[in-house]
Coordinates of C-alpha atoms in Angstrom, one line a residue:
M456 CA 105.7 140.0 112.9
I457 CA 107.3 143.4 112.4
I458 CA 111.1 143.3 112.0
G459 CA 113.1 146.5 112.4
V460 CA 116.6 146.8 110.9
D461 CA 119.3 149.5 111.2
I462 CA 120.5 150.3 107.7
R463 CA 122.8 153.3 108.3
E464 CA 125.7 151.3 106.8
F465 CA 124.3 151.9 103.4
E466 CA 125.9 155.1 102.3
K467 CA 127.0 156.4 98.9
N468 CA 130.4 155.2 97.8
K469 CA 130.8 153.1 100.9
A470 CA 131.3 149.3 100.5
T471 CA 131.9 147.3 103.7
G472 CA 131.5 143.8 105.0
I473 CA 128.7 145.0 107.2
G474 CA 126.9 146.4 104.2
Q475 CA 127.3 143.0 102.4
Y476 CA 125.9 141.3 105.5
L477 CA 122.8 143.6 105.4
S478 CA 122.4 143.3 101.7
N479 CA 122.4 139.5 101.9
F480 CA 119.8 139.4 104.6
L481 CA 117.5 141.9 103.0
S482 CA 117.7 140.3 99.6
A483 CA 116.4 137.0 101.0
R484 CA 112.8 138.0 101.6
S485 CA 111.6 134.6 100.6
V486 CA 112.8 132.9 103.8
F487 CA 110.3 135.0 105.8
R488 CA 106.6 134.6 105.8
A489 CA 104.5 136.8 103.5
E490 CA 102.8 138.4 106.5
D491 CA 106.2 139.5 108.1
K492 CA 106.9 143.2 107.7
F493 CA 110.2 145.0 107.6
I494 CA 110.9 148.6 108.7
L495 CA 114.4 149.8 107.8
Y496 CA 115.9 152.7 109.9
G497 CA 118.4 155.0 108.3
N498 CA 119.7 158.5 108.7
Q499 CA 120.2 161.5 106.3
K500 CA 123.3 159.8 104.7
T501 CA 121.5 156.6 103.9
T502 CA 121.2 155.7 100.2
F503 CA 119.3 152.4 99.8
K504 CA 116.8 151.1 97.3
P505 CA 114.8 148.4 99.0
P506 CA 114.9 145.1 97.1
E507 CA 111.3 144.4 98.0
K508 CA 108.2 146.7 97.6
D509 CA 106.9 146.0 101.0
Y510 CA 110.0 147.2 102.8
V511 CA 109.3 150.5 104.7
V512 CA 112.3 152.9 105.0
R513 CA 112.3 155.4 107.9
I514 CA 114.9 158.2 107.8
I515 CA 115.7 159.7 111.2
R516 CA 118.0 162.6 111.2
E517 CA 121.2 161.9 113.1
R518 CA 123.2 164.7 114.6
I519 CA 124.6 162.8 117.7
T520 CA 125.0 159.0 117.3
L521 CA 124.4 158.2 120.9
W522 CA 121.1 160.3 120.9
W523 CA 120.0 158.5 117.7
D524 CA 120.8 155.1 119.1
Q525 CA 119.4 155.5 122.6
I526 CA 116.6 158.0 122.3
L527 CA 115.3 158.6 118.8
L528 CA 115.5 155.0 117.6
P529 CA 113.8 153.4 120.7
W530 CA 110.9 155.9 120.3
R531 CA 110.4 154.9 116.7
L532 CA 110.5 151.2 117.5
Y533 CA 107.8 151.8 120.1
R534 CA 105.7 153.9 117.7
D535 CA 106.1 151.4 114.9
R536 CA 105.2 148.5 117.2
V537 CA 108.3 146.6 116.1
D538 CA 108.4 143.0 117.3
V539 CA 112.2 142.3 116.9
F540 CA 115.0 144.7 116.1
L541 CA 118.2 143.6 114.3
S542 CA 121.4 145.6 114.5
P543 CA 124.2 144.7 112.0
Y544 CA 126.9 145.9 114.4
Y545 CA 127.5 146.7 118.0
K546 CA 125.3 149.8 118.1
A547 CA 121.7 149.3 119.4
P548 CA 119.3 150.6 122.0
L549 CA 120.1 149.5 125.6
L550 CA 116.4 150.0 126.4
A551 CA 113.8 149.1 123.8
S552 CA 110.2 148.0 123.7
C553 CA 111.1 144.8 121.8
P554 CA 113.8 142.2 121.8
V555 CA 117.1 143.3 120.2
V556 CA 119.4 141.0 118.2
V557 CA 122.9 142.5 117.9
T558 CA 125.6 141.5 115.5
I559 CA 129.2 141.6 116.7
H560 CA 131.4 140.6 113.8
D561 CA 134.6 140.8 115.9
I562 CA 136.1 142.6 118.8
L563 CA 138.7 144.4 116.7
F564 CA 138.2 147.6 118.6
L565 CA 139.6 145.9 121.7
K566 CA 142.2 143.7 120.1
F567 CA 143.7 146.5 118.0
P568 CA 143.1 150.0 119.5
Q569 CA 143.8 152.5 116.6
R570 CA 146.2 154.7 118.6
R571 CA 147.9 154.8 121.9
S572 CA 146.9 158.4 122.8
I573 CA 145.0 159.1 126.1
R574 CA 141.9 160.0 123.9
H575 CA 141.9 156.7 122.1
L576 CA 142.6 154.6 125.2
L577 CA 139.7 156.3 126.8
Y578 CA 137.6 155.5 123.7
T579 CA 138.6 151.9 123.9
L580 CA 137.6 151.7 127.6
L581 CA 134.2 153.3 127.0
S582 CA 133.7 151.0 124.0
H583 CA 134.3 148.0 126.2
I584 CA 131.9 149.3 128.9
Y585 CA 129.2 150.0 126.2
A586 CA 129.7 146.6 124.5
R587 CA 129.4 144.8 127.8
A588 CA 126.1 146.6 128.6
L589 CA 124.8 146.0 125.1
I590 CA 125.7 142.3 125.2
S591 CA 124.0 142.0 128.6
K592 CA 120.8 143.7 127.4
A593 CA 120.6 142.0 123.9
S594 CA 118.3 139.0 123.6
A595 CA 120.8 137.3 121.2
I596 CA 124.2 138.0 119.8
I597 CA 125.1 137.0 116.2
T598 CA 128.7 136.6 115.2
D599 CA 130.5 135.4 112.1
S600 CA 132.7 132.5 113.2
K601 CA 133.5 130.1 116.0
H602 CA 136.7 132.1 116.6
S603 CA 134.7 135.3 117.1
K604 CA 132.3 133.5 119.4
R605 CA 135.2 132.3 121.6
D606 CA 136.6 135.9 121.7
I607 CA 133.2 137.2 122.8
L608 CA 132.8 134.5 125.5
N609 CA 136.3 135.0 126.8
T610 CA 136.1 138.8 126.9
F611 CA 132.5 139.4 128.1
K612 CA 131.7 136.2 130.1
V613 CA 128.3 135.9 128.3
P614 CA 126.3 132.6 128.4
A615 CA 127.4 130.5 125.4
E616 CA 123.9 129.8 124.3
K617 CA 123.3 133.5 123.8
V618 CA 125.9 133.8 121.1
K619 CA 124.9 132.4 117.7
V620 CA 127.4 131.7 114.9
V621 CA 126.1 132.7 111.4
T622 CA 128.8 132.7 108.7
L623 CA 128.6 135.4 106.0
G624 CA 127.5 134.6 102.5
V625 CA 128.7 135.8 99.1
T626 CA 126.3 136.3 96.3
K627 CA 126.4 134.7 92.8
R628 CA 127.9 138.0 91.6
F629 CA 131.2 136.5 92.7
H630 CA 132.0 133.8 90.2
P631 CA 134.9 133.0 87.9
V632 CA 134.9 135.5 85.0
R633 CA 136.0 133.6 81.9
E634 CA 135.7 136.5 79.4
K635 CA 139.2 137.8 78.7
G636 CA 137.8 141.0 77.4
E637 CA 136.2 141.8 80.8
I638 CA 139.4 141.1 82.7
E639 CA 141.4 143.3 80.3
R640 CA 138.8 146.0 80.7
V641 CA 139.3 146.1 84.5
K642 CA 143.1 145.9 84.1
K643 CA 143.1 148.9 81.8
K644 CA 140.7 150.8 84.0
Y645 CA 143.0 150.4 87.1
N646 CA 146.3 150.7 85.1
I647 CA 147.4 147.0 85.7
K648 CA 150.0 146.2 83.0
R649 CA 151.2 142.7 83.9
R650 CA 150.0 139.6 85.6
Y651 CA 149.3 140.4 89.2
L652 CA 149.0 139.3 92.8
L653 CA 145.9 140.8 94.5
Y654 CA 145.0 142.1 98.0
V655 CA 141.5 143.4 98.7
G656 CA 140.7 145.3 101.9
N657 CA 141.5 148.4 103.8
F658 CA 144.9 149.6 105.1
K659 CA 144.4 149.7 108.8
P660 CA 147.3 148.3 110.9
H661 CA 145.7 144.9 111.6
K662 CA 145.5 144.2 107.9
N663 CA 149.3 143.9 107.9
V664 CA 149.7 145.2 104.3
P665 CA 153.3 146.4 104.9
S666 CA 154.4 142.8 105.4
L667 CA 152.9 141.9 102.0
I668 CA 154.8 144.8 100.3
D669 CA 158.0 143.5 102.0
A670 CA 157.4 140.0 100.8
Y671 CA 156.7 141.2 97.3
Q672 CA 160.0 143.1 97.2
R673 CA 161.9 140.0 98.3
L674 CA 160.5 137.8 95.5
P675 CA 163.0 136.6 92.9
L676 CA 163.5 139.4 90.3
S677 CA 162.1 137.2 87.5
L678 CA 158.8 136.8 89.3
R679 CA 158.6 140.5 90.3
E680 CA 159.3 141.6 86.7
D681 CA 156.4 139.4 85.5
H682 CA 153.9 140.3 88.3
Q683 CA 152.6 143.5 89.8
L684 CA 151.1 143.7 93.2
V685 CA 147.6 145.2 93.2
L686 CA 146.3 146.7 96.5
A687 CA 142.6 147.2 96.1
G688 CA 140.2 148.8 98.5
D689 CA 139.2 151.8 100.6
A690 CA 141.9 154.5 100.3
G691 CA 141.2 155.7 103.8
S692 CA 143.1 155.0 107.0
G693 CA 146.7 153.9 106.5
I694 CA 147.0 154.5 102.8
R695 CA 149.3 157.5 103.2
E696 CA 151.8 155.3 105.1
V697 CA 151.6 152.6 102.4
K698 CA 152.3 155.1 99.6
K699 CA 155.3 156.5 101.5
R700 CA 156.6 152.9 102.0
L701 CA 156.3 152.2 98.2
A702 CA 158.1 155.4 97.3
K703 CA 160.9 154.7 99.8
M704 CA 161.3 151.1 98.5
G705 CA 161.2 152.1 94.8
L706 CA 158.1 150.1 94.1
V707 CA 155.7 152.8 92.8
S708 CA 155.6 151.4 89.3
D709 CA 155.4 147.7 90.4
V710 CA 152.5 148.1 93.0
V711 CA 149.1 149.4 91.9
V712 CA 147.0 151.1 94.6
T713 CA 143.5 151.2 93.0
G714 CA 141.4 152.9 95.6
L715 CA 137.8 151.7 96.2
I716 CA 136.7 149.1 93.6
S717 CA 133.1 149.2 92.3
F718 CA 131.0 146.1 92.9
E719 CA 130.8 145.3 89.2
D720 CA 134.6 145.4 88.8
L721 CA 135.4 143.1 91.8
P722 CA 134.6 139.7 90.2
P723 CA 136.8 140.3 87.1
L724 CA 139.5 141.8 89.2
Y725 CA 139.6 138.7 91.4
S726 CA 139.3 136.4 88.5
G727 CA 142.3 137.9 86.6
A728 CA 144.7 137.5 89.6
E729 CA 147.3 134.8 89.7
V730 CA 146.9 134.5 93.4
F731 CA 145.0 136.3 96.2
V732 CA 147.0 137.2 99.3
F733 CA 145.5 138.1 102.7
P734 CA 148.1 138.9 105.3
S735 CA 145.7 140.1 108.1
L736 CA 146.5 139.7 111.8
Y737 CA 142.9 139.6 112.9
E738 CA 139.6 138.8 111.2
G739 CA 136.2 137.9 112.6
F740 CA 135.5 136.2 109.2
G741 CA 137.5 137.5 106.3
L742 CA 134.9 138.1 103.5
P743 CA 137.5 138.9 100.7
V744 CA 139.0 135.5 101.1
V745 CA 135.6 133.8 100.3
E746 CA 135.0 136.3 97.5
A747 CA 138.3 135.3 96.0
M748 CA 137.6 131.6 96.3
A749 CA 134.2 132.1 94.7
C750 CA 135.9 133.7 91.7
G751 CA 138.3 130.7 91.3
V752 CA 141.5 132.3 92.5
P753 CA 144.1 130.4 94.6
V754 CA 144.3 131.9 98.1
I755 CA 147.3 132.5 100.3
S756 CA 146.3 133.7 103.8
S757 CA 147.7 134.2 107.2
D758 CA 146.8 131.6 109.8
A759 CA 145.5 134.3 112.2
A760 CA 142.1 134.3 114.1
S761 CA 139.2 133.0 112.1
L762 CA 140.9 132.5 108.8
P763 CA 141.9 128.8 109.1
E764 CA 138.3 128.0 110.1
I765 CA 136.9 129.8 107.1
I766 CA 139.5 128.6 104.5
G767 CA 139.9 125.0 105.7
D768 CA 142.2 123.1 103.3
A769 CA 141.2 125.3 100.3
G770 CA 144.2 127.7 100.6
V771 CA 147.8 128.0 101.7
L772 CA 148.2 129.3 105.3
Y773 CA 151.3 131.0 106.7
S774 CA 152.4 132.7 109.9
P775 CA 151.8 136.5 109.5
D776 CA 154.8 137.5 111.6
R777 CA 157.2 135.7 109.3
V778 CA 157.7 137.6 106.0
E779 CA 160.1 135.0 104.8
N780 CA 157.4 132.4 105.1
L781 CA 155.2 134.4 102.8
V782 CA 158.0 134.9 100.3
E783 CA 158.5 131.1 100.2
V784 CA 154.8 130.4 99.7
L785 CA 154.5 133.0 97.0
T786 CA 157.6 131.9 95.1
S787 CA 156.4 128.2 95.2
L788 CA 152.9 128.9 94.1
L789 CA 153.7 131.4 91.4
S790 CA 156.1 128.9 89.9
N791 CA 153.6 126.0 90.0
P792 CA 150.5 126.4 87.7
D793 CA 149.2 122.9 88.5
K794 CA 149.2 123.7 92.2
R795 CA 147.4 127.0 91.5
K796 CA 144.8 125.2 89.5
E797 CA 144.3 122.6 92.3
L798 CA 143.9 125.3 94.9
A799 CA 141.5 127.3 92.7
E800 CA 139.2 124.3 92.4
K801 CA 139.3 123.6 96.1
G802 CA 138.5 127.2 96.9
L803 CA 135.6 127.3 94.5
N804 CA 134.1 124.2 96.2
R805 CA 134.7 125.6 99.6
S806 CA 133.0 128.9 98.7
R807 CA 129.7 127.1 98.2
L808 CA 129.5 126.7 101.9
Y809 CA 128.9 130.5 102.2
R810 CA 125.6 131.4 100.6
P811 CA 123.4 134.4 101.4
G812 CA 120.3 132.2 101.6
S813 CA 121.8 130.1 104.3
Q814 CA 122.9 133.2 106.2
A815 CA 119.4 134.7 106.0
K816 CA 117.6 131.5 107.1
K817 CA 119.8 131.2 110.2
I818 CA 119.1 134.8 111.1
R819 CA 115.4 134.3 110.7
E820 CA 115.6 131.3 113.0
I821 CA 117.3 133.5 115.7
I822 CA 114.7 136.2 115.2
M823 CA 111.8 133.8 115.6
E824 CA 113.4 132.2 118.7
V825 CA 113.9 135.5 120.5
Y826 CA 110.4 136.7 119.5
Q827 CA 108.8 133.5 120.9
E828 CA 110.7 133.8 124.1
W829 CA 109.8 137.5 124.5
K830 CA 106.1 136.7 124.0
L831 CA 106.3 134.1 126.9
R832 CA 107.6 136.7 129.4

C-alpha cells in the first residue's frame, strides 16, 4: 500500500499542534507493514527530515494554494499511484484517484471568525461551503475529541460512522525535568526572575489570554510579588494587543512574553512552573494541557469545549467567562503545595492516555479500513 501525506505544515521556525500530529504519525513507522510505502508532499517552504529512510518526499511548488490542492496534488497522487491520501487539516483534493482521509481538528474557523469585516465574513462563508464539500467527498474524517465530533456532526450533518475520534499524543520528550540547572537555564534564557504561572499557546481571541492577565492582576499582592506570569508561544496574531494591555495595567515587569519556545526548552519550562493555566474559550483538543500534565505540572483550565473531556479529574476547571472564579482557583492552589502535588500526580497519570503510538495505530486502522472499502467498489 502506498500512503500519501500532506506535510506542508513543516516549516522552519513554525511549531503547531498540526505539526505535532504529523510528527507523531510519521515517527511511528513500526505500526505499518514493512511493504507499506510513504510519499510525503510538501512545497518550497517545507523543511522536514524524514524519520525513516524509505520515506519519499516530493516538493511541489505552491503559488496558489487552491491550485496546489485541487490540480497539482491530485495529478501527483495519480502519477505516484497512491492508494490512500492523508491530510492533517481541512485542505485536500475534492477529486482524487484514491480515497482521502481528512483531519478536522476543530471548527474554530466557524465558531470564532477572526474579524467581522465583509471580507472575513465572506471568507467564513466560503470556508463553510468548502468544508461541507470536503467532508462529503472524504472517505473518512479524523477528529481529536468527542466534543469535536459532535461539533462536526451538528454543523455538517455527516453520518456519525464517517467521523473517527483519534486523540492526539505527546512524545516522551515531555516528562518532568528534575534537574534544577536545566530549569534555571531556561528561566535565565527567557528572563524569568521569580516563581511563575505558565500559559503556552497563541494569542488569538479564542485563547482568552486577556482574562488570564486580569486574573493575575487581581491576585493578592503577596502572591503577585512572589510569582511572575509567563506567556509563552507564537508572537503573531494578538500579541500587540496583549503588550498594550500589559503596559496600560503596569504589569510589564511582572509578565514575561517569551515569543516562540524551542522544542528543547518546552519540557523544562513546563516543569519549572508552579501551575499551568489554560483560559481558552474553544479547543478541539488542547495539546498544551496534556504536555503540561506530562511534565508533572498542576493544571488549571477553563471548562470550555473539549477540555473537560481531555483533562478529566486531573485538573481544576473553571468557567472562562468569570475572571473572579479564576482568581479564586489560582489563589487557593498557589497557597496549597499539597494540593498542587496531588494534581501534578493525577495529571502525570492522565497524560499516559495520550501516546503517539496509540494515535498512529488508530490512524493506520482508519487508513486500512478506507483502503479495503475502496478496493471493493
